[in-house]
Amino acid sequence: MARNKAFDPEEKLEKARDLFWEKGYNATSMQDLCEEMKLNRASIYDTYGDKYALFQQCLQNYAKEKLFDYKQCCEKVSPLSAIDSIIRRAVHNRKEGKSCLMVKTSFELASMDEGIRHIVQEQARQSISVLQELLEKAQKMNEIPAEKDPATLAQFLYASFSSIWLMDVLFGDKAMLDSMADHILYSIRH
């Protein structure tokens, strides 16, 4: 007879996600996970599988939250204001020392691991789709020029998040991040 778990699997998954987010996949050991999640190895393996399977679940959990965040930014504001909010949030997170887990993972693993690349690509597609929808609405409301291509702009915008992270890692200049955000928005509007 299977025993009921004495812990909340979602809560522990978030602990693992935050640890992977902070340290990266390769720098996170099973011992680190046991300590952070306050679980023994057997409980982790029984509930989530091995480290790789746990990491994949963490990425999928993060992707759902990110999509929810994007959609929340869209509520009760104009499309261009929502885009501004998404960009400013990315810059704010970098200033606070947080990066996008998907961006971090894409630099660390996506070029070497097909399974991880698939998860990162799927999250990117969903995010680009939300951004494109916002840009199409903004165009219909004359917030951006009619000659702009919303699909290309959405891809540009998504790629800009990686650039924000990269420039902060390389230069650590927070004013530069604000300037980049302003330029990204200017590029969309004009």
PDB file of C-alpha atoms in Angstrom:
ATOM      1  CA  MET A   1       0.000   0.000   0.000  1.00  0.00           C
ATOM      2  CA  ALA A   2       1.405   3.396  -1.033  1.00  0.00           C
ATOM      3  CA  ARG A   3       1.984   5.921   1.717  1.00  0.00           C
ATOM      4  CA  ASN A   4       0.745   9.477   1.513  1.00  0.00           C
ATOM      5  CA  LYS A   5       3.515  12.013   1.110  1.00  0.00           C
ATOM      6  CA  ALA A   6       4.310  13.980   4.264  1.00  0.00           C
ATOM      7  CA  PHE A   7       5.202  17.036   2.176  1.00  0.00           C
ATOM      8  CA  ASP A   8       3.719  19.237  -0.522  1.00  0.00           C
ATOM      9  CA  PRO A   9       5.347  18.193  -3.838  1.00  0.00           C
ATOM     10  CA  GLU A  10       4.628  21.580  -5.469  1.00  0.00           C
ATOM     11  CA  GLU A  11       6.234  23.485  -2.604  1.00  0.00           C
ATOM     12  CA  LYS A  12       9.346  21.298  -2.759  1.00  0.00           C
ATOM     13  CA  LEU A  13       9.449  21.649  -6.561  1.00  0.00           C
ATOM     14  CA  GLU A  14       9.571  25.432  -6.128  1.00  0.00           C
ATOM     15  CA  LYS A  15      12.483  25.059  -3.685  1.00  0.00           C
ATOM     16  CA  ALA A  16      14.359  22.958  -6.253  1.00  0.00           C
ATOM     17  CA  ARG A  17      13.498  25.420  -9.027  1.00  0.00           C
ATOM     18  CA  ASP A  18      14.834  28.347  -7.029  1.00  0.00           C
ATOM     19  CA  LEU A  19      18.065  26.480  -6.305  1.00  0.00           C
ATOM     20  CA  PHE A  20      18.572  25.569  -9.977  1.00  0.00           C
ATOM     21  CA  TRP A  21      17.729  29.176 -10.838  1.00  0.00           C
ATOM     22  CA  GLU A  22      20.388  30.476  -8.464  1.00  0.00           C
ATOM     23  CA  LYS A  23      23.184  27.980  -9.158  1.00  0.00           C
ATOM     24  CA  GLY A  24      22.412  26.528 -12.582  1.00  0.00           C
ATOM     25  CA  TYR A  25      21.876  22.868 -13.402  1.00  0.00           C
ATOM     26  CA  ASN A  26      25.498  21.720 -13.500  1.00  0.00           C
ATOM     27  CA  ALA A  27      26.518  23.469 -10.276  1.00  0.00           C
ATOM     28  CA  THR A  28      23.591  21.993  -8.321  1.00  0.00           C
ATOM     29  CA  SER A  29      24.314  18.621  -6.732  1.00  0.00           C
ATOM     30  CA  MET A  30      21.832  16.079  -5.429  1.00  0.00           C
ATOM     31  CA  GLN A  31      23.137  16.873  -1.946  1.00  0.00           C
ATOM     32  CA  ASP A  32      22.333  20.562  -2.529  1.00  0.00           C
ATOM     33  CA  LEU A  33      18.810  19.565  -3.563  1.00  0.00           C
ATOM     34  CA  CYS A  34      18.356  17.325  -0.505  1.00  0.00           C
ATOM     35  CA  GLU A  35      19.409  20.156   1.791  1.00  0.00           C
ATOM     36  CA  GLU A  36      17.315  22.832   0.072  1.00  0.00           C
ATOM     37  CA  MET A  37      14.199  20.684  -0.310  1.00  0.00           C
ATOM     38  CA  LYS A  38      14.681  19.130   3.143  1.00  0.00           C
ATOM     39  CA  LEU A  39      14.071  15.687   1.646  1.00  0.00           C
ATOM     40  CA  ASN A  40      16.181  12.573   1.469  1.00  0.00           C
ATOM     41  CA  ARG A  41      17.341  11.212  -1.889  1.00  0.00           C
ATOM     42  CA  ALA A  42      14.789   8.395  -1.868  1.00  0.00           C
ATOM     43  CA  SER A  43      11.898  10.856  -1.483  1.00  0.00           C
ATOM     44  CA  ILE A  44      13.240  12.996  -4.324  1.00  0.00           C
ATOM     45  CA  TYR A  45      13.716  10.011  -6.636  1.00  0.00           C
ATOM     46  CA  ASP A  46      10.293   8.548  -5.727  1.00  0.00           C
ATOM     47  CA  THR A  47       8.489  11.836  -6.310  1.00  0.00           C
ATOM     48  CA  TYR A  48      10.366  13.518  -9.157  1.00  0.00           C
ATOM     49  CA  GLY A  49      12.810  11.013 -10.613  1.00  0.00           C
ATOM     50  CA  ASP A  50      16.491  11.807 -11.015  1.00  0.00           C
ATOM     51  CA  LYS A  51      18.107  15.263 -11.021  1.00  0.00           C
ATOM     52  CA  TYR A  52      17.501  15.694 -14.753  1.00  0.00           C
ATOM     53  CA  ALA A  53      13.792  14.801 -14.493  1.00  0.00           C
ATOM     54  CA  LEU A  54      13.443  17.147 -11.513  1.00  0.00           C
ATOM     55  CA  PHE A  55      15.097  19.943 -13.492  1.00  0.00           C
ATOM     56  CA  GLN A  56      12.735  19.404 -16.426  1.00  0.00           C
ATOM     57  CA  GLN A  57       9.754  19.641 -14.066  1.00  0.00           C
ATOM     58  CA  CYS A  58      11.216  22.840 -12.595  1.00  0.00           C
ATOM     59  CA  LEU A  59      11.538  24.347 -16.082  1.00  0.00           C
ATOM     60  CA  GLN A  60       7.956  23.424 -16.938  1.00  0.00           C
ATOM     61  CA  ASN A  61       6.753  24.924 -13.644  1.00  0.00           C
ATOM     62  CA  TYR A  62       8.686  28.123 -14.384  1.00  0.00           C
ATOM     63  CA  ALA A  63       7.305  28.293 -17.941  1.00  0.00           C
ATOM     64  CA  LYS A  64       3.729  28.126 -16.631  1.00  0.00           C
ATOM     65  CA  GLU A  65       4.417  30.890 -14.117  1.00  0.00           C
ATOM     66  CA  LYS A  66       6.112  33.068 -16.748  1.00  0.00           C
ATOM     67  CA  LEU A  67       3.168  32.725 -19.125  1.00  0.00           C
ATOM     68  CA  PHE A  68       0.782  33.576 -16.277  1.00  0.00           C
ATOM     69  CA  ASP A  69       2.914  36.663 -15.457  1.00  0.00           C
ATOM     70  CA  TYR A  70       2.822  37.813 -19.079  1.00  0.00           C
ATOM     71  CA  LYS A  71      -0.939  37.428 -19.226  1.00  0.00           C
ATOM     72  CA  GLN A  72      -1.330  39.267 -15.918  1.00  0.00           C
ATOM     73  CA  CYS A  73       0.617  42.228 -17.345  1.00  0.00           C
ATOM     74  CA  CYS A  74      -1.970  42.398 -20.140  1.00  0.00           C
ATOM     75  CA  GLU A  75      -4.974  42.924 -17.896  1.00  0.00           C
ATOM     76  CA  LYS A  76      -6.627  46.347 -17.739  1.00  0.00           C
ATOM     77  CA  VAL A  77      -3.948  48.256 -19.671  1.00  0.00           C
ATOM     78  CA  SER A  78      -3.312  49.120 -23.290  1.00  0.00           C
ATOM     79  CA  PRO A  79      -1.254  46.595 -25.282  1.00  0.00           C
ATOM     80  CA  LEU A  80       1.754  48.903 -25.475  1.00  0.00           C
ATOM     81  CA  SER A  81       1.554  49.578 -21.734  1.00  0.00           C
ATOM     82  CA  ALA A  82       1.557  45.816 -21.148  1.00  0.00           C
ATOM     83  CA  ILE A  83       4.671  45.445 -23.314  1.00  0.00           C
ATOM     84  CA  ASP A  84       6.317  48.308 -21.432  1.00  0.00           C
ATOM     85  CA  SER A  85       5.478  46.568 -18.154  1.00  0.00           C
ATOM     86  CA  ILE A  86       6.954  43.249 -19.353  1.00  0.00           C
ATOM     87  CA  ILE A  87      10.185  44.944 -20.465  1.00  0.00           C
ATOM     88  CA  ARG A  88      10.491  46.998 -17.266  1.00  0.00           C
ATOM     89  CA  ARG A  89       9.871  43.890 -15.170  1.00  0.00           C
ATOM     90  CA  ALA A  90      12.731  42.094 -16.961  1.00  0.00           C
ATOM     91  CA  VAL A  91      15.050  45.036 -16.258  1.00  0.00           C
ATOM     92  CA  HIS A  92      13.879  45.283 -12.636  1.00  0.00           C
ATOM     93  CA  ASN A  93      14.503  41.563 -12.107  1.00  0.00           C
ATOM     94  CA  ARG A  94      18.045  41.915 -13.468  1.00  0.00           C
ATOM     95  CA  LYS A  95      18.669  44.882 -11.184  1.00  0.00           C
ATOM     96  CA  GLU A  96      17.550  42.685  -8.291  1.00  0.00           C
ATOM     97  CA  GLY A  97      20.036  40.019  -9.375  1.00  0.00           C
ATOM     98  CA  LYS A  98      17.460  37.678 -10.908  1.00  0.00           C
ATOM     99  CA  SER A  99      17.647  36.450 -14.434  1.00  0.00           C
ATOM    100  CA  CYS A 100      15.134  34.571 -16.495  1.00  0.00           C
ATOM    101  CA  LEU A 101      15.564  30.874 -15.727  1.00  0.00           C
ATOM    102  CA  MET A 102      14.904  30.050 -19.383  1.00  0.00           C
ATOM    103  CA  VAL A 103      17.570  32.478 -20.614  1.00  0.00           C
ATOM    104  CA  LYS A 104      20.043  31.134 -18.077  1.00  0.00           C
ATOM    105  CA  THR A 105      19.219  27.555 -19.051  1.00  0.00           C
ATOM    106  CA  SER A 106      19.446  28.283 -22.758  1.00  0.00           C
ATOM    107  CA  PHE A 107      23.015  29.553 -22.292  1.00  0.00           C
ATOM    108  CA  GLU A 108      23.980  26.672 -19.998  1.00  0.00           C
ATOM    109  CA  LEU A 109      22.321  23.649 -21.603  1.00  0.00           C
ATOM    110  CA  ALA A 110      20.028  24.201 -24.587  1.00  0.00           C
ATOM    111  CA  SER A 111      22.760  23.914 -27.204  1.00  0.00           C
ATOM    112  CA  MET A 112      23.832  20.520 -25.816  1.00  0.00           C
ATOM    113  CA  ASP A 113      20.622  18.864 -24.656  1.00  0.00           C
ATOM    114  CA  GLU A 114      17.672  18.208 -26.961  1.00  0.00           C
ATOM    115  CA  GLY A 115      15.180  17.631 -24.127  1.00  0.00           C
ATOM    116  CA  ILE A 116      16.051  20.902 -22.426  1.00  0.00           C
ATOM    117  CA  ARG A 117      16.116  22.765 -25.750  1.00  0.00           C
ATOM    118  CA  HIS A 118      12.581  21.502 -26.453  1.00  0.00           C
ATOM    119  CA  ILE A 119      11.268  22.873 -23.130  1.00  0.00           C
ATOM    120  CA  VAL A 120      13.042  26.214 -23.628  1.00  0.00           C
ATOM    121  CA  GLN A 121      11.809  26.478 -27.239  1.00  0.00           C
ATOM    122  CA  GLU A 122       8.229  25.737 -26.224  1.00  0.00           C
ATOM    123  CA  GLN A 123       8.329  28.438 -23.550  1.00  0.00           C
ATOM    124  CA  ALA A 124       9.839  30.849 -26.080  1.00  0.00           C
ATOM    125  CA  ARG A 125       7.089  30.066 -28.606  1.00  0.00           C
ATOM    126  CA  GLN A 126       4.387  30.700 -26.013  1.00  0.00           C
ATOM    127  CA  SER A 127       5.980  33.965 -24.882  1.00  0.00           C
ATOM    128  CA  ILE A 128       6.506  35.161 -28.452  1.00  0.00           C
ATOM    129  CA  SER A 129       2.879  34.315 -29.204  1.00  0.00           C
ATOM    130  CA  VAL A 130       1.658  36.442 -26.276  1.00  0.00           C
ATOM    131  CA  LEU A 131       3.944  39.304 -27.333  1.00  0.00           C
ATOM    132  CA  GLN A 132       2.811  39.050 -30.953  1.00  0.00           C
ATOM    133  CA  GLU A 133      -0.830  39.146 -29.889  1.00  0.00           C
ATOM    134  CA  LEU A 134      -0.141  42.280 -27.840  1.00  0.00           C
ATOM    135  CA  LEU A 135       1.691  43.899 -30.752  1.00  0.00           C
ATOM    136  CA  GLU A 136      -1.160  43.089 -33.150  1.00  0.00           C
ATOM    137  CA  LYS A 137      -3.615  44.710 -30.746  1.00  0.00           C
ATOM    138  CA  ALA A 138      -1.298  47.699 -30.332  1.00  0.00           C
ATOM    139  CA  GLN A 139      -1.168  48.060 -34.103  1.00  0.00           C
ATOM    140  CA  LYS A 140      -4.962  47.962 -34.394  1.00  0.00           C
ATOM    141  CA  MET A 141      -5.137  50.685 -31.733  1.00  0.00           C
ATOM    142  CA  ASN A 142      -2.542  52.774 -33.616  1.00  0.00           C
ATOM    143  CA  GLU A 143      -0.041  52.459 -30.759  1.00  0.00           C
ATOM    144  CA  ILE A 144       2.613  51.214 -33.199  1.00  0.00           C
ATOM    145  CA  PRO A 145       3.057  51.963 -36.924  1.00  0.00           C
ATOM    146  CA  ALA A 146       1.015  49.940 -39.427  1.00  0.00           C
ATOM    147  CA  GLU A 147       4.133  48.995 -41.412  1.00  0.00           C
ATOM    148  CA  LYS A 148       5.698  47.163 -38.447  1.00  0.00           C
ATOM    149  CA  ASP A 149       5.508  43.360 -38.559  1.00  0.00           C
ATOM    150  CA  PRO A 150       4.167  42.126 -35.184  1.00  0.00           C
ATOM    151  CA  ALA A 151       5.703  38.649 -35.623  1.00  0.00           C
ATOM    152  CA  THR A 152       9.203  40.027 -36.215  1.00  0.00           C
ATOM    153  CA  LEU A 153       8.795  42.587 -33.427  1.00  0.00           C
ATOM    154  CA  ALA A 154       7.730  39.839 -31.008  1.00  0.00           C
ATOM    155  CA  GLN A 155      10.845  37.813 -31.866  1.00  0.00           C
ATOM    156  CA  PHE A 156      13.017  40.926 -31.482  1.00  0.00           C
ATOM    157  CA  LEU A 157      11.432  41.701 -28.130  1.00  0.00           C
ATOM    158  CA  TYR A 158      11.917  38.160 -26.837  1.00  0.00           C
ATOM    159  CA  ALA A 159      15.561  38.144 -27.976  1.00  0.00           C
ATOM    160  CA  SER A 160      16.056  41.481 -26.211  1.00  0.00           C
ATOM    161  CA  PHE A 161      15.492  39.809 -22.835  1.00  0.00           C
ATOM    162  CA  SER A 162      18.621  37.691 -23.408  1.00  0.00           C
ATOM    163  CA  SER A 163      20.523  40.830 -24.387  1.00  0.00           C
ATOM    164  CA  ILE A 164      19.505  42.590 -21.178  1.00  0.00           C
ATOM    165  CA  TRP A 165      20.801  39.640 -19.143  1.00  0.00           C
ATOM    166  CA  LEU A 166      24.028  39.410 -21.156  1.00  0.00           C
ATOM    167  CA  MET A 167      24.837  43.125 -20.887  1.00  0.00           C
ATOM    168  CA  ASP A 168      24.232  43.079 -17.143  1.00  0.00           C
ATOM    169  CA  VAL A 169      26.472  40.032 -16.702  1.00  0.00           C
ATOM    170  CA  LEU A 170      29.225  41.626 -18.804  1.00  0.00           C
ATOM    171  CA  PHE A 171      29.064  45.221 -17.576  1.00  0.00           C
ATOM    172  CA  GLY A 172      26.913  45.364 -14.437  1.00  0.00           C
ATOM    173  CA  ASP A 173      25.751  48.848 -15.412  1.00  0.00           C
ATOM    174  CA  LYS A 174      22.154  49.238 -14.218  1.00  0.00           C
ATOM    175  CA  ALA A 175      21.692  52.561 -16.040  1.00  0.00           C
ATOM    176  CA  MET A 176      22.607  50.754 -19.255  1.00  0.00           C
ATOM    177  CA  LEU A 177      19.692  48.371 -18.689  1.00  0.00           C
ATOM    178  CA  ASP A 178      17.239  51.264 -18.399  1.00  0.00           C
ATOM    179  CA  SER A 179      18.671  52.793 -21.554  1.00  0.00           C
ATOM    180  CA  MET A 180      18.294  49.470 -23.371  1.00  0.00           C
ATOM    181  CA  ALA A 181      14.667  49.194 -22.243  1.00  0.00           C
ATOM    182  CA  ASP A 182      13.986  52.720 -23.515  1.00  0.00           C
ATOM    183  CA  HIS A 183      15.566  51.892 -26.862  1.00  0.00           C
ATOM    184  CA  ILE A 184      13.629  48.638 -27.203  1.00  0.00           C
ATOM    185  CA  LEU A 185      10.372  50.514 -26.622  1.00  0.00           C
ATOM    186  CA  TYR A 186      11.420  53.268 -29.025  1.00  0.00           C
ATOM    187  CA  SER A 187      12.167  50.640 -31.686  1.00  0.00           C
ATOM    188  CA  ILE A 188       8.689  49.206 -31.277  1.00  0.00           C
ATOM    189  CA  ARG A 189       6.913  52.572 -31.339  1.00  0.00           C
ATOM    190  CA  HIS A 190       8.750  54.085 -34.340  1.00  0.00           C
TER     191      HIS A 190
END
